[in-house]
CSV table of C-alpha atoms in Angstrom, one decimal:
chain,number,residue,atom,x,y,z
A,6,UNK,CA,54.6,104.2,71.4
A,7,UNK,CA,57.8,103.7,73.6
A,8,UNK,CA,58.9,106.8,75.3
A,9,UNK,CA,62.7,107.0,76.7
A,10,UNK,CA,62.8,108.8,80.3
A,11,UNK,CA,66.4,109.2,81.6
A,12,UNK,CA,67.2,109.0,84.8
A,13,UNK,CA,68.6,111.7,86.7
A,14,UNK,CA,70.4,109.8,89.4
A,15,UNK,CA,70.7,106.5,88.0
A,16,UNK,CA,73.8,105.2,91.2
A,17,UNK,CA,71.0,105.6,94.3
A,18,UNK,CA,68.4,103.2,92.7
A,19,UNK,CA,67.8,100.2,95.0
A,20,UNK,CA,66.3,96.9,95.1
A,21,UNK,CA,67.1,95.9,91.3
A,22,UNK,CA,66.7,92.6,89.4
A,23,UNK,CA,70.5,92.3,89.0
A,24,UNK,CA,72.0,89.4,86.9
A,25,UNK,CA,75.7,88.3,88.2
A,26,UNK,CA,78.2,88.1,84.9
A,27,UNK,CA,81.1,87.8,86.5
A,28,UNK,CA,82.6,86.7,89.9
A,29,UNK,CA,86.2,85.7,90.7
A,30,UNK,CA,87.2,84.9,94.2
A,31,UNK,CA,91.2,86.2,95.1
A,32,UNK,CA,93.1,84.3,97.8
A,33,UNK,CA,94.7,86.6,100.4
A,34,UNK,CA,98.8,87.0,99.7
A,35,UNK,CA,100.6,84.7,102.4
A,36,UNK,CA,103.7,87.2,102.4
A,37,UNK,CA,106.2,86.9,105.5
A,38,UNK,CA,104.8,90.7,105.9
A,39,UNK,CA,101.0,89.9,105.5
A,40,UNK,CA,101.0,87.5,108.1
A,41,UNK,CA,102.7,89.2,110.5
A,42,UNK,CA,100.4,91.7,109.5
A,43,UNK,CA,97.4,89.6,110.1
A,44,UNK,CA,98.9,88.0,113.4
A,45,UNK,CA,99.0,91.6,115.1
A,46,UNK,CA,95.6,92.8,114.2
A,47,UNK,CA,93.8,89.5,114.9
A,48,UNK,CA,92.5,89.5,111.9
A,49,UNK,CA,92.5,86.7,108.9
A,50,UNK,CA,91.3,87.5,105.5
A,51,UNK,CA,89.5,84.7,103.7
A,52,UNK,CA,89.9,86.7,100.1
A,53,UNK,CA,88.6,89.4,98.1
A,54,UNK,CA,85.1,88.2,96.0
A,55,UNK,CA,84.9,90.6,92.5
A,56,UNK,CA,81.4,90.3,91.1
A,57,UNK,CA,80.3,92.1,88.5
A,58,UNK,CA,76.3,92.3,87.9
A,59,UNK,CA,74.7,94.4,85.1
A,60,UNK,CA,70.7,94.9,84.4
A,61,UNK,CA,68.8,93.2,81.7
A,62,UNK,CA,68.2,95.1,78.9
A,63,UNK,CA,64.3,95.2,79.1
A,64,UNK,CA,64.0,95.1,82.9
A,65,UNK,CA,61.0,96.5,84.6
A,66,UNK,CA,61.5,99.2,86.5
A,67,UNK,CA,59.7,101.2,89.0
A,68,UNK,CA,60.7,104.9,89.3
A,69,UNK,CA,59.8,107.2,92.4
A,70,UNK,CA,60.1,110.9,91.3
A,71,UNK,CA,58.9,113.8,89.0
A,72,UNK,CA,59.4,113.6,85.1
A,73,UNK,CA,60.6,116.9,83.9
A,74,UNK,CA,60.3,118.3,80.0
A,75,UNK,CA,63.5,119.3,79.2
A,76,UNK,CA,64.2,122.0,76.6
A,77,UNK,CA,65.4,119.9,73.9
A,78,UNK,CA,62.3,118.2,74.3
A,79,UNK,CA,63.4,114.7,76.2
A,80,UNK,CA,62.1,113.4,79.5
A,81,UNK,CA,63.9,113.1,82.7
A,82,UNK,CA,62.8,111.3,85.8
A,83,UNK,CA,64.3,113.4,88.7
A,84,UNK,CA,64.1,113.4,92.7
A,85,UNK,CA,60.4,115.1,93.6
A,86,UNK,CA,61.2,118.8,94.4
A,87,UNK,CA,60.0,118.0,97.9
A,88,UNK,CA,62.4,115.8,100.0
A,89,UNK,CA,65.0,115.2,96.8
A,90,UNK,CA,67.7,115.1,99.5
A,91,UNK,CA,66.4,112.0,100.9
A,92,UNK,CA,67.5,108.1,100.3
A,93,UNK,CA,64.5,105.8,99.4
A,94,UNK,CA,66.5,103.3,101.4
A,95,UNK,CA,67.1,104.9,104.6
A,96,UNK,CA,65.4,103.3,107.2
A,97,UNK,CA,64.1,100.5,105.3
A,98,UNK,CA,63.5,97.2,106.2
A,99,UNK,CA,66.8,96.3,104.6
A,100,UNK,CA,69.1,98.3,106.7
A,101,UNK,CA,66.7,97.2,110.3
A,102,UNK,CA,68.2,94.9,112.3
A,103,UNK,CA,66.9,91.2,111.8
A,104,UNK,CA,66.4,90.9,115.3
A,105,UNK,CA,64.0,94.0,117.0
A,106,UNK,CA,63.9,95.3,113.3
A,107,UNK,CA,63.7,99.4,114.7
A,108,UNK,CA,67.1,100.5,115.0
A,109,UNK,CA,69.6,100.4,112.3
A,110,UNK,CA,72.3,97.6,111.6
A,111,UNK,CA,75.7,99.1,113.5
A,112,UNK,CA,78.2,95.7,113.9
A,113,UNK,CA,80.1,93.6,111.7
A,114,UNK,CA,80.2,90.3,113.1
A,115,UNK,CA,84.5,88.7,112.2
A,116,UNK,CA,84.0,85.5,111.8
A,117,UNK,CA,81.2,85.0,109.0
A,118,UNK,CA,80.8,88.6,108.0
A,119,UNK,CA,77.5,89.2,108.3
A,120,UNK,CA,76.2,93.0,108.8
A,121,UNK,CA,72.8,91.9,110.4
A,122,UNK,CA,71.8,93.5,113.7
A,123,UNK,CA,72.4,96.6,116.0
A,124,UNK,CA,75.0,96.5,118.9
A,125,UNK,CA,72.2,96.4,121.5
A,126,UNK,CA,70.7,93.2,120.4
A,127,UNK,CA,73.8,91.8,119.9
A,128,UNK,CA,75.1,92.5,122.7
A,129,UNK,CA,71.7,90.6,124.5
A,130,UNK,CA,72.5,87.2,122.2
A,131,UNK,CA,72.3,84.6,125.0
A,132,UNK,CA,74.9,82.6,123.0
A,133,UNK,CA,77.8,84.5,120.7
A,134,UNK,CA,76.2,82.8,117.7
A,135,UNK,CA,75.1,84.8,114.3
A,136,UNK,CA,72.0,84.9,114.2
A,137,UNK,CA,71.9,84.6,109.9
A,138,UNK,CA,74.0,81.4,109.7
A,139,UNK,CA,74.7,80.8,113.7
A,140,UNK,CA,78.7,80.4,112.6
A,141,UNK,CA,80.5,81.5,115.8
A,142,UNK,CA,81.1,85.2,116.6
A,143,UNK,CA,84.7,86.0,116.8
A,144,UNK,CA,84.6,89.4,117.4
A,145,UNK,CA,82.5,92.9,116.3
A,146,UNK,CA,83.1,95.5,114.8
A,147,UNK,CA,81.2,99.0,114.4
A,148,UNK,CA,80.0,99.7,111.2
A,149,UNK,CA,80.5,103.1,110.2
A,150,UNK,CA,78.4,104.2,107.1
A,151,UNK,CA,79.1,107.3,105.0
């Protein structure tokens, strides 16, 4: 027998078998105004990347949380009742820095775009050289997340 569970906060699941469907890379406008624009800031925008990426239909899935019996007699899988506030990904492995893998990722490296260690480490980088793709650094940013 098949039984359909909904999913109470569908948005904060992580880590899913995603399938790209559509992609479309956007050249940046070259307006008199832009580049000024760009000139004064430092900055240089390679483009704007759309994708678009949807689950299979028949997935596997593993849910984390408490199945509640709903009046009307369907099932709902919803944050346990202890710690429901809390992110499954916080603190993960994914948001560590690659290089002591303990404190959280805090820079954007310009230059190749990669969001992949905190500012301590690199700040200790013996040469300004990602440490994902080793493209140069051209400068950091701090990465504020909400």
């Amino acid at each position: 027998a098949v039984t359909q569970v909904s999913v109470e906060s569908p948005l904060r699941a992580i880590c899913l078998p995603l399938e790209t469907v559509y992609e479309r890379f956007q050249q940046p406008a070259h307006g008199f105004r832009d580049l000024l624009g760009q000139y004064l800031s430092g900055e240089k925008p390679k483009g704007i990347l759309e994708t678009e990426e949807m689950l299979r239909v028949g997935a596997g899935l593993t849910g984390i949380g408490e199945l509640a019996l709903h009046p009307d007699g369907s099932l709902h899988l919803q944050p346990p009742a202890r710690g429901g506030d809390e992110e499954i990904g916080d603190g993960g492995p994914e948001d560590s820095c690659v290089i002591c893998l303990s404190r959280p990722r805090e820079c954007v490296l310009l230059g190749c775009g990669h969001i992949c260690c905190c500012f301590r480490c690199f700040q200790a980088l013996p040469a300004r050289l990602c440490p994902i793709c080793r493209g140069p650094i051209d400068r950091v940013v701090p990465l504020y997340q909400a």
